[in-house]
Short mmCIF file of C-alpha atoms and ligand atoms in Angstrom, two decimals:
data_model
loop_
_atom_site.label_atom_id
_atom_site.label_comp_id
_atom_site.label_asym_id
_atom_site.label_seq_id
_atom_site.Cartn_x
_atom_site.Cartn_y
_atom_site.Cartn_z
CA MET A 288 -0.53 17.34 -35.17
CA GLY A 289 -3.28 15.11 -35.53
CA THR A 290 -4.05 11.48 -33.37
CA GLU A 291 -2.64 8.35 -34.85
CA ARG A 292 -4.29 5.07 -34.61
CA ALA A 293 -2.40 2.13 -34.31
CA LEU A 294 -2.99 -1.32 -33.06
CA ALA A 295 -2.23 -3.79 -29.91
CA ARG A 296 -2.27 -6.76 -29.00
CA VAL A 297 -2.81 -8.99 -25.94
CA THR A 298 -4.22 -12.47 -24.93
CA LEU A 299 -6.45 -13.21 -21.99
CA ASN A 300 -6.09 -16.84 -20.62
CA PRO A 301 -6.15 -17.67 -17.30
CA GLU A 302 -3.38 -20.44 -18.09
CA LEU A 303 -0.73 -17.62 -18.43
CA ARG A 304 -0.65 -17.11 -14.40
CA ILE A 305 2.37 -14.76 -12.97
CA GLY A 306 1.07 -15.85 -9.85
CA ASP A 307 -1.65 -15.19 -6.73
CA VAL A 308 -1.62 -11.89 -5.81
CA ASP A 309 -1.59 -11.14 -2.07
CA PRO A 310 -4.12 -8.73 -0.88
CA ARG A 311 -1.64 -6.64 0.65
CA LEU A 312 -0.32 -5.93 -2.68
CA TYR A 313 -2.32 -2.99 -2.24
CA GLY A 314 -1.18 -1.55 1.24
CA SER A 315 -0.15 2.12 1.92
CA PHE A 316 1.41 4.11 4.28
CA ILE A 317 0.69 6.94 7.08
CA GLU A 318 3.84 8.72 8.63
CA HIS A 319 4.19 11.20 11.56
CA LEU A 320 5.09 13.91 8.59
CA GLY A 321 3.22 16.72 7.38
CA ARG A 322 -0.20 16.29 7.40
CA ALA A 323 -1.37 12.70 7.15
CA VAL A 324 -1.91 12.17 10.69
CA TYR A 325 -3.05 15.56 12.66
CA GLY A 326 -5.40 17.04 10.01
CA GLY A 327 -5.79 14.16 7.82
CA ILE A 328 -6.63 11.20 9.53
CA TYR A 329 -7.10 12.54 13.08
CA GLU A 330 -8.88 16.14 13.36
CA PRO A 331 -10.50 16.23 16.69
CA GLY A 332 -13.07 19.37 16.66
CA HIS A 333 -13.79 19.25 12.96
CA GLN A 334 -17.36 18.21 11.98
CA GLU A 335 -16.43 15.00 10.21
CA ALA A 336 -14.84 13.58 13.71
CA ASP A 337 -15.82 10.76 15.28
CA GLU A 338 -15.93 10.00 19.01
CA ASP A 339 -12.20 9.43 18.83
CA GLY A 340 -11.35 12.45 16.67
CA PHE A 341 -10.90 10.72 13.35
CA ARG A 342 -12.49 12.17 10.38
CA ARG A 343 -14.99 9.97 8.87
CA ASP A 344 -14.83 11.24 5.45
CA VAL A 345 -10.99 10.14 5.37
CA MET A 346 -12.06 7.05 6.83
CA GLN A 347 -14.71 6.67 4.26
CA MET A 348 -12.24 6.94 1.13
CA VAL A 349 -9.89 4.64 2.68
CA ARG A 350 -12.49 2.07 3.25
CA GLU A 351 -13.13 2.67 -0.22
CA LEU A 352 -10.28 1.99 -1.38
CA LYS A 353 -9.90 -1.67 0.39
CA VAL A 354 -6.60 -0.77 1.54
CA PRO A 355 -5.62 -4.23 3.59
CA LEU A 356 -2.20 -3.10 5.37
CA ILE A 357 -1.18 0.12 6.42
CA ARG A 358 2.68 0.66 6.87
CA TYR A 359 3.25 3.28 9.61
CA PRO A 360 4.65 5.23 11.69
CA GLY A 361 7.59 6.21 8.88
CA GLY A 362 9.28 6.47 7.02
CA ASN A 363 12.27 8.64 8.11
CA PHE A 364 10.34 9.91 11.37
CA VAL A 365 10.71 6.48 13.00
CA SER A 366 14.43 6.33 12.98
CA ALA A 367 14.30 9.20 15.82
CA TYR A 368 11.32 7.79 17.28
CA ARG A 369 10.75 6.76 20.67
CA TRP A 370 7.43 5.21 20.55
CA GLU A 371 6.76 5.17 24.83
CA ASP A 372 6.04 8.55 23.88
CA GLY A 373 2.68 8.38 21.88
CA VAL A 374 0.92 5.75 24.44
CA GLY A 375 -0.65 6.31 28.04
CA PRO A 376 -2.61 9.63 28.93
CA ARG A 377 -2.43 12.08 26.56
CA ASP A 378 -1.83 15.13 28.63
CA ARG A 379 1.53 13.34 29.60
CA ARG A 380 2.68 12.72 26.37
CA PRO A 381 6.05 14.85 25.60
CA ARG A 382 6.23 17.20 22.70
CA ARG A 383 9.47 16.70 20.46
CA LEU A 384 11.29 17.65 17.50
CA ASP A 385 11.26 15.19 15.08
CA PRO A 386 14.78 15.29 13.47
CA ALA A 387 13.72 13.88 10.09
CA TRP A 388 11.39 16.29 9.42
CA ARG A 389 12.60 19.03 11.39
CA SER A 390 8.50 19.70 12.66
CA VAL A 391 7.13 19.21 16.52
CA GLU A 392 5.70 16.18 17.35
CA THR A 393 2.96 16.05 19.82
CA ASN A 394 2.26 12.44 20.42
CA GLN A 395 -1.20 13.13 20.33
CA ILE A 396 -1.89 9.66 18.24
CA GLY A 397 0.97 6.74 18.91
CA VAL A 398 0.39 3.22 18.32
CA ASP A 399 -2.93 2.14 20.42
CA GLU A 400 -4.73 5.01 18.64
CA PHE A 401 -3.53 3.89 14.84
CA VAL A 402 -4.14 0.37 15.74
CA SER A 403 -7.67 1.51 16.64
CA TRP A 404 -8.18 3.88 13.21
CA CYS A 405 -6.83 0.53 11.34
CA ARG A 406 -9.81 -1.45 12.94
CA LYS A 407 -11.94 1.23 11.92
CA VAL A 408 -10.72 1.09 7.99
CA ASP A 409 -10.45 -2.49 7.87
CA ALA A 410 -6.78 -2.65 7.30
CA GLU A 411 -3.69 -4.31 9.50
CA PRO A 412 -0.91 -2.24 10.73
CA LEU A 413 2.51 -3.34 9.04
CA LEU A 414 4.92 -1.58 11.90
CA VAL A 415 8.11 -0.08 11.73
CA VAL A 416 10.79 -0.44 14.65
CA ASN A 417 13.31 2.35 14.83
CA LEU A 418 16.70 1.06 14.28
CA GLY A 419 18.02 4.44 13.49
CA THR A 420 18.68 5.67 17.27
CA ARG A 421 17.26 2.90 19.17
CA GLY A 422 17.62 -1.13 18.22
CA VAL A 423 17.32 -4.65 19.58
CA GLU A 424 15.54 -3.48 23.06
CA ALA A 425 12.89 -0.81 21.28
CA ALA A 426 11.90 -3.14 19.13
CA VAL A 427 11.30 -6.31 21.41
CA ASP A 428 9.53 -3.88 24.05
CA LEU A 429 6.91 -2.52 21.44
CA LEU A 430 6.40 -5.55 20.20
CA GLU A 431 5.79 -7.59 23.40
CA TYR A 432 3.46 -3.75 24.45
CA CYS A 433 1.56 -4.72 21.12
CA ASN A 434 1.32 -8.74 20.89
CA HIS A 435 1.96 -10.32 24.24
CA PRO A 436 -1.92 -11.17 25.98
CA GLY A 437 -0.48 -9.77 29.57
CA GLY A 438 1.64 -10.42 32.71
CA SER A 439 4.54 -8.85 31.52
CA TYR A 440 5.47 -5.16 31.92
CA TRP A 441 4.80 -3.94 28.30
CA SER A 442 1.61 -5.81 27.69
CA ASP A 443 0.33 -5.00 30.96
CA LEU A 444 1.12 -1.18 30.22
CA ARG A 445 -1.17 -1.75 27.42
CA ARG A 446 -3.80 -3.03 29.32
CA SER A 447 -4.03 -0.06 31.59
CA ASN A 448 -4.05 1.81 28.59
CA GLY A 449 -7.48 0.43 27.67
CA SER A 450 -6.57 -2.58 25.03
CA LEU A 451 -7.12 -5.82 26.61
CA GLU A 452 -6.77 -7.81 23.86
CA PRO A 453 -3.45 -8.21 22.27
CA HIS A 454 -3.08 -6.30 19.09
CA GLY A 455 -2.11 -9.13 17.08
CA ILE A 456 0.30 -7.16 14.64
CA ARG A 457 1.58 -9.76 12.43
CA SER A 458 3.83 -7.77 9.78
CA TRP A 459 6.59 -5.35 11.25
CA CYS A 460 9.73 -3.33 8.89
CA LEU A 461 13.14 -3.75 10.38
CA GLY A 462 13.93 -0.07 10.30
CA ASN A 463 13.76 2.59 7.74
CA GLU A 464 16.07 3.13 4.36
CA MET A 465 18.96 2.61 6.34
CA ASP A 466 20.67 2.63 3.78
CA GLY A 467 20.46 6.48 2.88
CA PRO A 468 22.47 9.24 4.58
CA TRP A 469 19.89 11.31 5.20
CA GLN A 470 18.40 8.14 7.68
CA ILE A 471 18.99 9.44 11.39
CA GLY A 472 20.76 6.96 12.30
CA HIS A 473 22.66 6.13 9.14
CA LYS A 474 24.17 2.56 9.07
CA THR A 475 26.64 0.45 6.43
CA ALA A 476 25.17 -2.85 4.86
CA ALA A 477 27.16 -5.06 7.23
CA GLU A 478 25.96 -2.99 10.49
CA TYR A 479 22.89 -2.88 9.59
CA GLY A 480 23.12 -6.79 8.73
CA ARG A 481 24.21 -7.58 11.72
CA LEU A 482 20.99 -5.27 13.69
CA ALA A 483 18.43 -6.69 11.47
CA SER A 484 19.53 -10.17 12.00
CA GLU A 485 19.44 -9.55 16.02
CA THR A 486 16.47 -7.47 16.02
CA ALA A 487 14.77 -10.25 14.04
CA LYS A 488 15.84 -13.14 16.33
CA ALA A 489 14.63 -11.56 19.56
CA MET A 490 11.24 -10.33 17.88
CA ARG A 491 10.95 -13.98 16.82
CA ARG A 492 11.48 -15.51 20.26
CA ILE A 493 8.81 -13.43 21.80
CA ASP A 494 6.21 -13.77 18.83
CA PRO A 495 7.23 -16.61 16.28
CA GLY A 496 4.26 -15.63 14.53
CA ILE A 497 5.16 -12.58 13.21
CA GLU A 498 6.64 -11.74 10.06
CA LEU A 499 9.84 -9.56 9.06
CA VAL A 500 10.73 -7.22 6.47
CA ALA A 501 14.51 -6.11 5.75
CA CYS A 502 15.40 -2.64 4.48
CA GLY A 503 16.43 -2.84 0.99
CA SER A 504 17.96 0.07 -0.92
CA SER A 505 16.06 3.42 -0.69
CA HIS A 506 15.80 3.33 -4.90
CA GLN A 507 17.93 1.68 -7.79
CA GLY A 508 20.15 4.55 -8.47
CA MET A 509 21.74 4.44 -4.49
CA PRO A 510 25.39 4.00 -5.21
CA THR A 511 25.20 0.98 -3.02
CA PHE A 512 22.34 -0.74 -4.95
CA GLY A 513 23.24 -4.17 -5.17
CA GLU A 514 25.60 -4.65 -2.94
CA TRP A 515 23.69 -3.50 -0.13
CA GLU A 516 21.15 -6.26 -0.68
CA GLU A 517 23.74 -8.96 -0.97
CA THR A 518 25.77 -7.59 2.32
CA VAL A 519 22.43 -7.61 3.93
CA LEU A 520 20.81 -10.47 3.21
CA ASP A 521 23.90 -12.39 3.68
CA LEU A 522 23.88 -11.39 7.28
CA CYS A 523 20.32 -12.13 7.32
CA TYR A 524 18.47 -14.01 5.38
CA GLU A 525 17.04 -16.80 7.20
CA GLN A 526 15.79 -14.27 9.39
CA VAL A 527 13.70 -12.16 7.49
CA ASP A 528 10.61 -12.96 5.27
CA TYR A 529 10.59 -10.20 2.99
CA ILE A 530 13.10 -7.13 1.65
CA SER A 531 12.09 -3.73 0.69
CA LEU A 532 12.35 -1.91 -2.72
CA HIS A 533 11.59 2.14 -2.36
CA SER A 534 10.65 4.15 -5.57
CA TYR A 535 9.57 7.87 -6.65
CA TYR A 536 9.54 8.93 -9.83
CA GLY A 537 9.05 12.87 -10.85
CA ASN A 538 8.68 14.82 -14.17
CA PRO A 539 10.17 18.29 -13.49
CA GLU A 540 10.99 18.55 -17.15
CA GLY A 541 7.62 18.20 -18.46
CA ASP A 542 8.26 15.18 -20.57
CA THR A 543 5.17 13.25 -20.10
CA ARG A 544 6.68 10.69 -22.95
CA ALA A 545 9.92 10.17 -20.75
CA PHE A 546 7.99 10.26 -17.38
CA LEU A 547 5.51 7.30 -18.19
CA ALA A 548 8.69 4.92 -19.54
CA LYS A 549 9.57 5.48 -15.61
CA SER A 550 7.42 2.28 -14.86
CA LEU A 551 10.48 0.29 -16.61
CA ASN A 552 13.21 1.61 -14.01
CA MET A 553 10.44 0.13 -11.36
CA ASP A 554 10.51 -3.02 -13.53
CA GLY A 555 14.21 -3.40 -13.92
CA PHE A 556 14.36 -3.11 -9.93
CA ILE A 557 12.25 -5.55 -9.03
CA SER A 558 13.83 -8.35 -11.00
CA SER A 559 17.26 -7.18 -9.85
CA VAL A 560 16.37 -7.23 -6.57
CA VAL A 561 14.78 -10.63 -7.28
CA ALA A 562 18.10 -11.98 -8.59
CA ILE A 563 19.66 -11.04 -5.77
CA CYS A 564 17.93 -12.56 -3.53
CA ASP A 565 17.98 -15.97 -5.58
CA ALA A 566 21.74 -15.75 -5.58
CA VAL A 567 22.21 -15.43 -2.30
CA LYS A 568 19.42 -18.66 -1.68
CA ALA A 569 21.69 -20.67 -4.32
CA ARG A 570 24.93 -19.43 -2.17
CA LYS A 571 23.43 -20.50 1.58
CA ARG A 572 22.19 -23.53 -0.23
CA SER A 573 18.95 -22.24 1.56
CA ARG A 574 15.57 -23.90 1.03
CA LYS A 575 13.84 -20.52 1.60
CA THR A 576 12.63 -18.22 -1.02
CA LEU A 577 12.30 -14.03 -0.10
CA PHE A 578 9.75 -12.37 -1.00
CA LEU A 579 9.78 -8.68 -1.78
CA ALA A 580 7.76 -5.60 -0.18
CA PHE A 581 8.00 -2.63 -2.01
CA ASP A 582 6.69 -0.50 0.50
CA GLU A 583 6.73 2.78 -0.82
CA TRP A 584 6.33 4.08 -4.19
CA ASN A 585 4.47 6.89 -5.74
CA VAL A 586 4.99 9.92 -7.79
CA TRP A 587 6.64 12.41 -5.70
CA TYR A 588 7.66 15.77 -6.81
CA HIS A 589 5.30 18.80 -7.03
CA SER A 590 6.30 19.48 -3.62
CA LYS A 591 9.25 19.71 -3.37
CA GLU A 592 9.85 23.75 -4.11
CA ALA A 593 7.27 24.48 -1.77
CA ASP A 594 8.79 22.50 1.04
CA ARG A 595 11.72 24.04 0.61
CA ARG A 596 10.04 27.45 2.19
CA GLN A 597 8.38 25.82 5.11
CA ASP A 598 10.17 26.84 8.15
CA PRO A 599 11.06 24.20 11.08
CA TRP A 600 9.35 23.57 13.71
CA GLN A 601 6.10 23.78 13.09
CA VAL A 602 3.15 21.15 14.29
CA ALA A 603 1.62 19.26 10.95
CA PRO A 604 3.21 22.04 8.66
CA PRO A 605 1.62 21.09 4.60
CA LEU A 606 4.42 18.96 3.63
CA LEU A 607 4.88 17.02 0.40
CA GLU A 608 1.38 17.44 -0.39
CA ASP A 609 1.83 16.74 -4.32
CA ASP A 610 -1.23 18.09 -6.25
CA TYR A 611 -1.62 15.28 -8.81
CA ASN A 612 -2.99 15.40 -12.64
CA LEU A 613 -3.86 12.88 -15.30
CA GLU A 614 0.03 11.68 -16.23
CA ASP A 615 0.69 11.33 -12.75
CA ALA A 616 -2.86 8.75 -12.64
CA LEU A 617 -1.40 7.23 -15.70
CA LEU A 618 2.00 6.36 -14.19
CA VAL A 619 0.53 5.27 -10.84
CA GLY A 620 -1.23 2.91 -13.14
CA CYS A 621 1.56 1.93 -15.04
CA MET A 622 3.40 0.90 -11.43
CA LEU A 623 0.53 -0.88 -10.38
CA ILE A 624 -0.09 -2.84 -13.71
CA THR A 625 4.16 -3.56 -12.91
CA LEU A 626 3.24 -5.13 -9.24
CA LEU A 627 0.98 -7.16 -10.52
CA LYS A 628 3.20 -8.35 -13.47
CA HIS A 629 5.72 -9.58 -10.85
CA ALA A 630 2.93 -11.09 -7.89
CA ASP A 631 4.65 -14.00 -8.09
CA ARG A 632 7.56 -12.27 -5.56
CA VAL A 633 6.02 -8.71 -4.80
CA LYS A 634 3.44 -9.59 -1.83
CA ILE A 635 3.33 -6.50 -0.05
CA GLY A 636 3.25 -2.77 -1.68
CA CYS A 637 2.65 0.52 -0.25
CA LEU A 638 1.57 3.27 -2.19
CA ALA A 639 3.25 6.15 -0.33
CA GLN A 640 1.61 7.83 1.04
CA LEU A 641 -2.59 7.56 2.17
CA VAL A 642 -3.64 11.11 3.21
CA ASN A 643 -2.13 14.36 2.28
CA VAL A 644 1.50 13.87 1.95
CA ILE A 645 2.07 12.44 -1.45
CA ALA A 646 -1.55 10.85 -1.35
CA PRO A 647 -4.49 10.05 -3.08
CA ILE A 648 -6.55 11.57 -0.91
CA ARG A 649 -6.60 15.19 0.64
CA THR A 650 -8.29 17.48 3.02
CA VAL A 651 -8.09 20.86 4.23
CA THR A 652 -7.69 21.32 7.62
CA GLY A 653 -11.17 22.75 9.10
CA GLY A 654 -12.28 21.79 5.53
CA GLY A 655 -13.55 19.67 2.94
CA SER A 656 -11.40 16.13 1.22
CA TRP A 657 -11.18 15.27 -1.64
CA ARG A 658 -10.13 12.38 -4.18
CA GLN A 659 -6.80 13.25 -6.10
CA THR A 660 -6.66 11.66 -10.01
CA ILE A 661 -4.33 9.07 -8.91
CA TYR A 662 -6.90 7.36 -6.35
CA TYR A 663 -9.04 6.14 -9.57
CA PRO A 664 -6.36 3.22 -10.73
CA PHE A 665 -5.44 2.47 -7.16
CA TYR A 666 -9.33 2.10 -6.20
CA HIS A 667 -9.86 0.06 -9.27
CA ALA A 668 -6.72 -2.62 -8.94
CA SER A 669 -7.36 -2.61 -5.38
CA ARG A 670 -11.22 -3.47 -5.87
CA PHE A 671 -11.20 -5.51 -8.94
CA GLY A 672 -7.16 -6.68 -9.19
CA ARG A 673 -7.79 -9.90 -6.85
CA GLY A 674 -7.59 -13.47 -7.96
CA VAL A 675 -4.05 -15.00 -9.87
CA ALA A 676 -2.30 -12.27 -11.95
CA LEU A 677 -1.97 -13.55 -15.45
CA ASP A 678 0.79 -12.38 -18.08
CA VAL A 679 -1.19 -10.66 -21.13
CA ARG A 680 1.63 -11.03 -23.25
CA ALA A 681 1.05 -7.35 -25.13
CA THR A 682 2.64 -5.98 -27.98
CA SER A 683 2.07 -2.41 -29.40
CA PRO A 684 4.46 -0.20 -31.20
CA SER A 685 6.63 1.72 -29.05
CA TYR A 686 8.80 4.75 -28.44
CA GLU A 687 12.43 5.38 -27.62
CA ASP A 688 13.45 6.85 -24.26
CA ARG A 689 16.79 8.07 -23.58
CA GLU A 690 16.93 6.27 -20.49
CA MET A 691 14.78 3.39 -21.12
CA GLY A 692 14.99 2.52 -24.55
CA PRO A 693 12.27 0.78 -26.25
CA VAL A 694 9.21 1.79 -24.40
CA PRO A 695 5.63 0.43 -25.29
CA LEU A 696 2.72 2.22 -25.96
CA LEU A 697 0.63 -0.51 -24.11
CA GLU A 698 0.91 -1.12 -20.71
CA ALA A 699 -0.82 -4.23 -19.66
CA VAL A 700 -1.77 -6.83 -17.20
CA ALA A 701 -4.95 -9.12 -16.34
CA THR A 702 -6.31 -10.88 -13.04
CA HIS A 703 -8.61 -13.71 -12.70
CA ASP A 704 -10.86 -14.55 -9.70
CA PRO A 705 -11.92 -17.74 -10.68
CA ASP A 706 -14.53 -17.76 -8.39
CA ALA A 707 -16.19 -15.16 -9.12
CA ALA A 708 -15.37 -16.02 -13.26
CA ALA A 709 -13.93 -12.66 -13.38
CA VAL A 710 -11.03 -11.56 -15.41
CA THR A 711 -10.05 -7.84 -15.83
CA LEU A 712 -7.57 -6.36 -18.02
CA PHE A 713 -5.97 -3.03 -16.60
CA ALA A 714 -4.14 -1.07 -19.28
CA VAL A 715 -2.16 2.57 -20.17
CA ASN A 716 -2.22 3.76 -23.33
CA ARG A 717 1.12 5.84 -22.68
CA GLY A 718 1.21 7.47 -26.41
CA THR A 719 0.74 11.20 -26.47
CA ASP A 720 -0.75 11.51 -29.78
CA THR A 721 -1.78 7.54 -31.06
CA ASP A 722 -4.97 6.00 -29.71
CA LEU A 723 -4.53 2.08 -29.85
CA ARG A 724 -7.21 -0.11 -31.32
CA LEU A 725 -6.85 -3.12 -28.49
CA GLU A 726 -7.26 -7.10 -30.10
CA GLY A 727 -7.39 -9.25 -27.48
CA ASP A 728 -7.51 -13.39 -27.96
CA VAL A 729 -9.90 -14.64 -25.40
CA ARG A 730 -10.49 -18.03 -26.88
CA GLY A 731 -9.18 -19.38 -23.41
CA LEU A 732 -12.13 -17.77 -21.84
CA PRO A 733 -15.30 -19.42 -23.85
CA GLY A 734 -18.62 -17.77 -22.68
CA TYR A 735 -16.70 -14.12 -21.17
CA HIS A 736 -18.58 -11.12 -22.12
CA VAL A 737 -17.67 -7.46 -21.23
CA LEU A 738 -19.00 -6.46 -18.16
CA ASP A 739 -17.68 -2.80 -18.16
CA HIS A 740 -14.78 -0.81 -19.56
CA LEU A 741 -14.11 2.30 -17.36
CA VAL A 742 -11.46 5.20 -18.97
CA MET A 743 -9.83 7.96 -17.57
CA VAL A 744 -8.66 10.26 -19.55
CA GLY A 745 -7.62 13.96 -20.33
CA GLU A 746 -5.19 16.69 -20.86
CA PRO A 747 -1.30 15.74 -19.13
CA ARG A 748 -1.84 18.23 -16.64
CA ASP A 749 -5.35 18.06 -16.23
CA ALA A 750 -6.32 17.93 -12.05
CA ASN A 751 -8.90 17.47 -9.23
CA THR A 752 -9.20 20.19 -6.47
CA LEU A 753 -11.64 20.59 -3.56
CA SER A 754 -13.55 23.18 -5.55
CA GLU A 755 -13.43 20.95 -8.83
CA PRO A 756 -12.90 17.40 -7.32
CA GLU A 757 -14.51 15.27 -10.03
CA ARG A 758 -13.08 17.01 -12.76
CA VAL A 759 -10.82 13.82 -13.83
CA VAL A 760 -12.64 10.78 -13.26
CA PRO A 761 -12.92 7.62 -14.71
CA ARG A 762 -16.03 6.77 -16.44
CA ALA A 763 -17.94 4.11 -17.59
CA ALA A 764 -17.60 4.91 -21.11
CA GLY A 765 -15.15 2.64 -22.85
CA SER A 766 -16.36 0.51 -26.52
CA ALA A 767 -14.54 -2.99 -25.65
CA ARG A 768 -16.91 -5.73 -26.49
CA VAL A 769 -16.24 -9.27 -27.38
CA ASP A 770 -17.13 -11.09 -30.90
CA ASP A 771 -16.15 -14.20 -32.44
CA GLY A 772 -13.24 -14.81 -29.56
CA VAL A 773 -11.93 -11.34 -29.98
CA LEU A 774 -11.79 -8.64 -27.40
CA VAL A 775 -11.93 -5.36 -29.24
CA ALA A 776 -11.32 -2.45 -27.54
CA TYR A 777 -10.31 1.96 -28.26
CA LEU A 778 -7.90 2.80 -25.90
CA PRO A 779 -7.93 6.71 -26.39
CA ARG A 780 -4.17 8.31 -26.37
CA LEU A 781 -2.86 9.06 -22.33
CA SER A 782 -5.81 6.78 -20.65
CA TRP A 783 -6.17 4.39 -18.03
CA ASN A 784 -8.16 1.44 -18.76
CA VAL A 785 -10.19 -1.25 -16.88
CA ILE A 786 -12.10 -3.79 -18.77
CA ARG A 787 -13.97 -5.96 -16.68
CA LEU A 788 -15.37 -9.46 -18.06
CA ARG A 789 -17.18 -12.38 -16.78
CA GLY A 790 -18.00 -15.66 -17.69
CA PRO A 791 -20.38 -18.55 -17.04
CA ARG A 792 -20.72 -19.70 -13.63
O1 AHR B 1080 7.24 8.76 2.20
C1 AHR B 1080 8.52 10.02 2.14
C2 AHR B 1080 9.71 9.54 2.61
O2 AHR B 1080 10.09 8.77 1.54
C3 AHR B 1080 9.63 8.75 3.64
O3 AHR B 1080 9.83 9.72 4.87
C4 AHR B 1080 10.91 7.93 3.30
O4 AHR B 1080 11.53 6.41 3.60
C5 AHR B 1080 11.50 7.95 2.10
O5 AHR B 1080 12.45 8.52 1.35
#
């Protein structure tokens, strides 16, 4: 069967504003899980290790991604974590069993080391407190340890551990996936809502400058979805700033079209949570608008079978090491576009995760490192998708998906950075056998020209590996041009496209 061609249209106009893009939309996540920390960001003795044992090759790639915010230390891990185990002299830190991932945690990295790694990669930490096995007291102690200047037990302990200045951590999550029966210390919505409210109240008394994220549903398919958000927010709406959303998608059946439709599920999830937040706001007659933190999202399925075969109680076993391919990168691109389409309400996003564990960056312990396919759409969005998100009013033919209904071939959004006179169009062609001729109305951008058109294209299962790290990479090979107020571009089947325009200044 040959490749067909179809027409898609967009409009690029700075007046079609969705909202300001919060740089924290391009956050990520490092959990004490598998080889994310040990063998990922930290590997003393490795030839790339710096004076603190952090891998320079990994830091270089993280810096390249311009990740502004990194969630830590979990994930499921945090719900049985004692943060005190990870501070102070390393030789006195306990080895503990981590019941979440059934691994051994050596505690050689804790909050101080993580904060210092964040400083090296120009990111802010987004710390998660344990509301599974612990509660108000441990959360408040950790906040005092991190943010209080000195003159109290925990702040002086931080100082004596070498950090004279407070860490000044602004963003905090109140637990992780507390709706999930798999979570250590799982709670009902009413139990969690009360605990979140009381923890928030106490934390704000220690540091009124912090921002707090309450746990929403672990995914939209949870049986308690909706009811969970309503009950939790009913109990803590005025105490928190964000509610979290998580979504992972997979393609175990190998159906590319159905897989690429999954970002529509994410889109509906966001709209539903916005509606619930606003309904609670109305019922409470509140003046405060709640924002969304999509603080775990990605493709996750490749490694599930291999993980079942791992023996328990290893230190840093290779868990959740998904090998990503082109179609995964296209879905990640569609998910990034979806987040930008909701930039007015989604202010925090965390690609889960960053290194080795379902990650754009992979390493070999004792060896090299490489960029997986999903690295590239994230890199482009993070570097070029700043400023104001623009609705592009995309139209294109669609295909029918059993679960999602009509799925447009073209998924697209744009951003406008007025200071740089820069407009960037992000576009995925979901078509498995249809190329798109894109026509863009750019009459709202007089004097703008195409700076470049980056394209990442290939076969759905193409992937990068340590020995072939550049098999799937974007190339500045696109055809986009502006002629008489019309942007014309060719978007090949199964492609990720970034069309950058520049205007007069
Ligand atoms: O990111 C992997 C895991 O996925 C996290 O630990 C958990 O929060 C989620 O279920």
